Short mmCIF file of N, CA and C in Angstrom, two decimals:
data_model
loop_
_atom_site.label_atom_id
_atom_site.label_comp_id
_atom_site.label_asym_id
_atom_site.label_seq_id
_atom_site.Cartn_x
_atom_site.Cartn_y
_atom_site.Cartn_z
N UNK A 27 0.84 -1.19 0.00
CA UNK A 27 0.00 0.00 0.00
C UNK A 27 0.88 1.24 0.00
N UNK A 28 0.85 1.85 -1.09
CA UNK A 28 1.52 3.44 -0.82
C UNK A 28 0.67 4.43 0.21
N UNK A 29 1.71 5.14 0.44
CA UNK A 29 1.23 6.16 1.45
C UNK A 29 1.06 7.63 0.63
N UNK A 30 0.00 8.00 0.81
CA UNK A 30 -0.37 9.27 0.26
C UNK A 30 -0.57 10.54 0.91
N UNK A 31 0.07 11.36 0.82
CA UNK A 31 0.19 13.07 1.64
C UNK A 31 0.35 14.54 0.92
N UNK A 32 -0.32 15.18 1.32
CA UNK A 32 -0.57 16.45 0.43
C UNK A 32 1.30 16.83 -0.11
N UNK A 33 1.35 17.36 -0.81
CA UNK A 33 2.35 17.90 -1.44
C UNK A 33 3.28 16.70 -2.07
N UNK A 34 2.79 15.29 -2.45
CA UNK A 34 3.87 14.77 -3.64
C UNK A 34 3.40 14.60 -4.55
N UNK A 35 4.30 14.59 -5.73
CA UNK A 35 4.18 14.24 -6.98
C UNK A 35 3.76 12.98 -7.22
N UNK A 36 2.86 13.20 -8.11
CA UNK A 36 1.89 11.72 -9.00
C UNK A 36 1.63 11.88 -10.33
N UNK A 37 1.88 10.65 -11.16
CA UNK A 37 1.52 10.51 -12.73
C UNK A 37 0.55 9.86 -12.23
N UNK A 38 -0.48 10.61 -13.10
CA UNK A 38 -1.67 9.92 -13.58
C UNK A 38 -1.65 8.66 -14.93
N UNK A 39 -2.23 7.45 -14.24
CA UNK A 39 -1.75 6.48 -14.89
C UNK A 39 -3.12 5.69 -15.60
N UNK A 40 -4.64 6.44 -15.62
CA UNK A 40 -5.63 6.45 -16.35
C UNK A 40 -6.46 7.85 -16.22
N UNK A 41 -7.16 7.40 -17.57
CA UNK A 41 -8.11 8.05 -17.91
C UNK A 41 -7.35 9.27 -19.28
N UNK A 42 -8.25 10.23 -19.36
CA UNK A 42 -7.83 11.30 -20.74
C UNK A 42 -6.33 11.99 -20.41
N UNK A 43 -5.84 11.80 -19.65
CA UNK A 43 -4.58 12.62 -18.27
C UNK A 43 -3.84 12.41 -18.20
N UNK A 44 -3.67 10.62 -18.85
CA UNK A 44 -2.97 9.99 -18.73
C UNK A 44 -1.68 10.50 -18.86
N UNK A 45 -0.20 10.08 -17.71
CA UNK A 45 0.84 10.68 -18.29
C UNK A 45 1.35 12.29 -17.86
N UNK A 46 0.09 12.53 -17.14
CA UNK A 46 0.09 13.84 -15.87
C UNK A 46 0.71 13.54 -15.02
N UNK A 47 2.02 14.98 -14.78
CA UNK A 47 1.95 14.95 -13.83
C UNK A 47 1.49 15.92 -12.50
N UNK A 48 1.45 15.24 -11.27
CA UNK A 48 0.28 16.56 -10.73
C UNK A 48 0.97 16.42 -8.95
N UNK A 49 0.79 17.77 -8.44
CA UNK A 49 1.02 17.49 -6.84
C UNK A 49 -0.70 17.88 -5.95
N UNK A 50 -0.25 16.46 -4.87
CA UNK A 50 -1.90 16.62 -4.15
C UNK A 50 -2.16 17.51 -3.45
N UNK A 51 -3.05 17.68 -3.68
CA UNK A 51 -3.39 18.60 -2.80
C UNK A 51 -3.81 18.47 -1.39
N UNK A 52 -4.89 17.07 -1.79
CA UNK A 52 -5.30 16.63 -0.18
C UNK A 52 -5.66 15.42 -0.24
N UNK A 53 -6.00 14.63 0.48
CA UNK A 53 -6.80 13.44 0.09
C UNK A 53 -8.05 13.16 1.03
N UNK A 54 -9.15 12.51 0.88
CA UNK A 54 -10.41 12.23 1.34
C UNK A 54 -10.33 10.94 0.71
N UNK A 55 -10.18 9.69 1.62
CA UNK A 55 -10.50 8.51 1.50
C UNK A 55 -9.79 8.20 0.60
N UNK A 56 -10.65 7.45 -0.32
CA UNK A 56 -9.87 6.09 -1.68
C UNK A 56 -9.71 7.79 -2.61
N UNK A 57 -9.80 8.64 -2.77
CA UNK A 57 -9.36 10.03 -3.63
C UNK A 57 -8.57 10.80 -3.29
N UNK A 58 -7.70 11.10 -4.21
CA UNK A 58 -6.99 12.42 -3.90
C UNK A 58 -7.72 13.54 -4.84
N UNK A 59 -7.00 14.99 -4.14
CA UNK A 59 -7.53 16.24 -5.32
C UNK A 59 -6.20 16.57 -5.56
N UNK A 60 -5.74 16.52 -7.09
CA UNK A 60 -4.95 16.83 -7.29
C UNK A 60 -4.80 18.36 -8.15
N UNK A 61 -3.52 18.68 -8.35
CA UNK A 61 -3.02 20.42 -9.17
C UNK A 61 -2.22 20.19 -9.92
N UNK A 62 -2.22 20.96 -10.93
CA UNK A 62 -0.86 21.09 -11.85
C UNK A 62 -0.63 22.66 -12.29
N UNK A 63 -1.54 23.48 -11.34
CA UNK A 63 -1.83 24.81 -11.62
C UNK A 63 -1.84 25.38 -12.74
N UNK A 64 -2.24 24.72 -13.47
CA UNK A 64 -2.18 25.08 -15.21
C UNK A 64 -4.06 24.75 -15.63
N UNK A 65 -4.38 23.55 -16.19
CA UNK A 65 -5.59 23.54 -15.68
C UNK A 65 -6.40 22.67 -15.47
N UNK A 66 -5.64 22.23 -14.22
CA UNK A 66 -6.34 21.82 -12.72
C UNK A 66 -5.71 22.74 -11.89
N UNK A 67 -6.39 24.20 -11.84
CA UNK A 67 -5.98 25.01 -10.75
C UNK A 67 -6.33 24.92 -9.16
N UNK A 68 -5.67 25.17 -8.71
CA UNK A 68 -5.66 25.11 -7.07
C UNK A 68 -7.61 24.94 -6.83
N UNK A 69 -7.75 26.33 -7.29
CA UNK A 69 -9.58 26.61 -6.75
C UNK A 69 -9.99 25.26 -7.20
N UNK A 70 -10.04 24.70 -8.33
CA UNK A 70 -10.86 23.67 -8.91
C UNK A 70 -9.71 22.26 -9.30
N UNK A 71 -9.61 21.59 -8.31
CA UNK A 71 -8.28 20.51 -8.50
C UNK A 71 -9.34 19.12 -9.07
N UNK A 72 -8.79 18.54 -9.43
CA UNK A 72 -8.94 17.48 -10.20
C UNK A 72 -9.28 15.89 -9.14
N UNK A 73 -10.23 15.41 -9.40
CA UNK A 73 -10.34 14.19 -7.88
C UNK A 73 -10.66 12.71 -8.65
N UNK A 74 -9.51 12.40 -8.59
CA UNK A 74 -9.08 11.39 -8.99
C UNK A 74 -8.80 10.10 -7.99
N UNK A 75 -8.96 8.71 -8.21
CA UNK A 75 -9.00 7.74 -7.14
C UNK A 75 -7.18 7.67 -6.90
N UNK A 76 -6.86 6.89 -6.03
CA UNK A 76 -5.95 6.96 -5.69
C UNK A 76 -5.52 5.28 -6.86
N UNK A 77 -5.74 4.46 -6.88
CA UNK A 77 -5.11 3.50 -7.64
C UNK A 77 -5.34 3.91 -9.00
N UNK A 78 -5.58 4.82 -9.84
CA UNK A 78 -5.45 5.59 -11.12
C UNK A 78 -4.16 6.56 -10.80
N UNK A 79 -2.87 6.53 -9.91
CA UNK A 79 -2.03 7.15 -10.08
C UNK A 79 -0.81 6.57 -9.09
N UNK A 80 0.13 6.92 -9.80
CA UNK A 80 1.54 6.11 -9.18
C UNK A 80 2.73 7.55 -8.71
N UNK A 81 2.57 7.30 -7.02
CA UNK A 81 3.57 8.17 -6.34
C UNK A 81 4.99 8.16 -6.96
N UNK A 82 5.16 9.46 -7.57
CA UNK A 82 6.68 9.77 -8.24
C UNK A 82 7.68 9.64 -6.76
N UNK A 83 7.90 10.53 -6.00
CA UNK A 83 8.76 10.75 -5.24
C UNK A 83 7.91 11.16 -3.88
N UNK A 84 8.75 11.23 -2.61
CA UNK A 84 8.53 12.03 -1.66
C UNK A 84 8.14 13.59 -1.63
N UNK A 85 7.20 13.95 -0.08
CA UNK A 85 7.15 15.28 -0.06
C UNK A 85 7.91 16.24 -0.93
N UNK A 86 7.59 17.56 -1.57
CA UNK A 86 8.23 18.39 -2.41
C UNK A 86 8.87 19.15 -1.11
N UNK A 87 10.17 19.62 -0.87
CA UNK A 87 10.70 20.52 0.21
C UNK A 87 9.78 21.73 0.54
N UNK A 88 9.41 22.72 -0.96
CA UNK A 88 8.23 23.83 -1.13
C UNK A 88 7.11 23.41 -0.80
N UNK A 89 6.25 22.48 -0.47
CA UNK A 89 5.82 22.28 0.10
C UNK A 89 5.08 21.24 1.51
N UNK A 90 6.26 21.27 2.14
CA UNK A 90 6.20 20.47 3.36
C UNK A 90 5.48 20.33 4.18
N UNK A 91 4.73 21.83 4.53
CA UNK A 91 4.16 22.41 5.00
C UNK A 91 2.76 23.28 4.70
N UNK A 92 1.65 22.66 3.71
CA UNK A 92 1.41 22.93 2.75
C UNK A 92 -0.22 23.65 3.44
N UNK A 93 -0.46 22.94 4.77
CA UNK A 93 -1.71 23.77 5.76
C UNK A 93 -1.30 25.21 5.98
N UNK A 94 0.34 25.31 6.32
CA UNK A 94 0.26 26.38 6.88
C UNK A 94 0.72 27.75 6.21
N UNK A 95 0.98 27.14 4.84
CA UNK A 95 1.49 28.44 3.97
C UNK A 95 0.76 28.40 2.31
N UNK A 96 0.56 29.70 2.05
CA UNK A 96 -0.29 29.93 1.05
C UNK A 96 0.39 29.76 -0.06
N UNK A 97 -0.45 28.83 -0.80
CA UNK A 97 0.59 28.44 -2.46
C UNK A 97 -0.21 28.77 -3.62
N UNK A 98 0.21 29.09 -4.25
CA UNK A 98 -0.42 30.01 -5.69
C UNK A 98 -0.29 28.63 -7.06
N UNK A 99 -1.00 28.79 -7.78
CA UNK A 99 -1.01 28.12 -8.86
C UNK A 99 0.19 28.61 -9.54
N UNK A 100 1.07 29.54 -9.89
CA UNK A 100 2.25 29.61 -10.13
C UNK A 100 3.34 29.14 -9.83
N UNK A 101 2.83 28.81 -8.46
CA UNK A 101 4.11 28.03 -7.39
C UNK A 101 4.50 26.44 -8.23
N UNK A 102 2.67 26.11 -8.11
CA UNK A 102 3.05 24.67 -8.64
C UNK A 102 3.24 24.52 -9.87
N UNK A 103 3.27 25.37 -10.86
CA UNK A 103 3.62 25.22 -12.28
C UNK A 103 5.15 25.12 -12.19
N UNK A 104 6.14 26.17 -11.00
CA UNK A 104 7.45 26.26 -11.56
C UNK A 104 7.76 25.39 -10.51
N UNK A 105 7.22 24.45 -9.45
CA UNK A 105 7.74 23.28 -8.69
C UNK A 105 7.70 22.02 -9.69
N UNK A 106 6.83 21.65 -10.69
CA UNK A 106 6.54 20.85 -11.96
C UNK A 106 7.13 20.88 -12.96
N UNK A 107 7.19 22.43 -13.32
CA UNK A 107 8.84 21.93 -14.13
C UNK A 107 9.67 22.09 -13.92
N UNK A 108 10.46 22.84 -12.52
CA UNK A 108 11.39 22.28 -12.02
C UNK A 108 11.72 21.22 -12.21
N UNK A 109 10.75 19.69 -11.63
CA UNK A 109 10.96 18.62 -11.42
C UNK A 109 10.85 17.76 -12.88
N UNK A 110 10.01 18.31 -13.43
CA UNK A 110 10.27 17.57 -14.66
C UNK A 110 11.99 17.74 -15.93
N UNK A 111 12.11 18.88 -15.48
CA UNK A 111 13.56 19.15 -16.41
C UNK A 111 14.92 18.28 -15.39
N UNK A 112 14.42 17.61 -14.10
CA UNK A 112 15.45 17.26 -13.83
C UNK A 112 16.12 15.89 -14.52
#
């Protein structure tokens, strides 16, 4: 069983999306809501089951802390491709 927590990276591994990648936002049960602040913006995130996507990596450092500090849909566009150009 993977463990799932707001702020890591996930490819979406069904549906039209396929091949997304996205950081969570939160999770509620067998779903996460996920962002890619592009468009699945923060206000309106994307809720997707959790076995339709495969955990890339651990917590993002930017957001560790993700209750207690305010993150902009810009944030997560340049934390995404950050991580993708690596």
């Amino acid at each position: 069983m993977e463990r799932f927590e707001p702020g890591m990276f996930v490819w979406s591994r069904a549906g039209h999306d396929n091949g997304q990648l996205y950081v969570i936002l939160r999770v509620e049960g067998e779903y996460l809501f996920l962002t890619d602040g592009r468009l699945k913006p923060i206000e309106k995130p994307k809720k997707k089951k959790k076995k339709h996507v495969q955990v890339v990596r651990q917590i993002v450092p930017e957001l560790q802390n993700m209750s207690e500090i305010i993150i902009k849909n810009e944030d997560i566009r340049r934390i995404i491709r950050r991580f993708a150009n690596v």
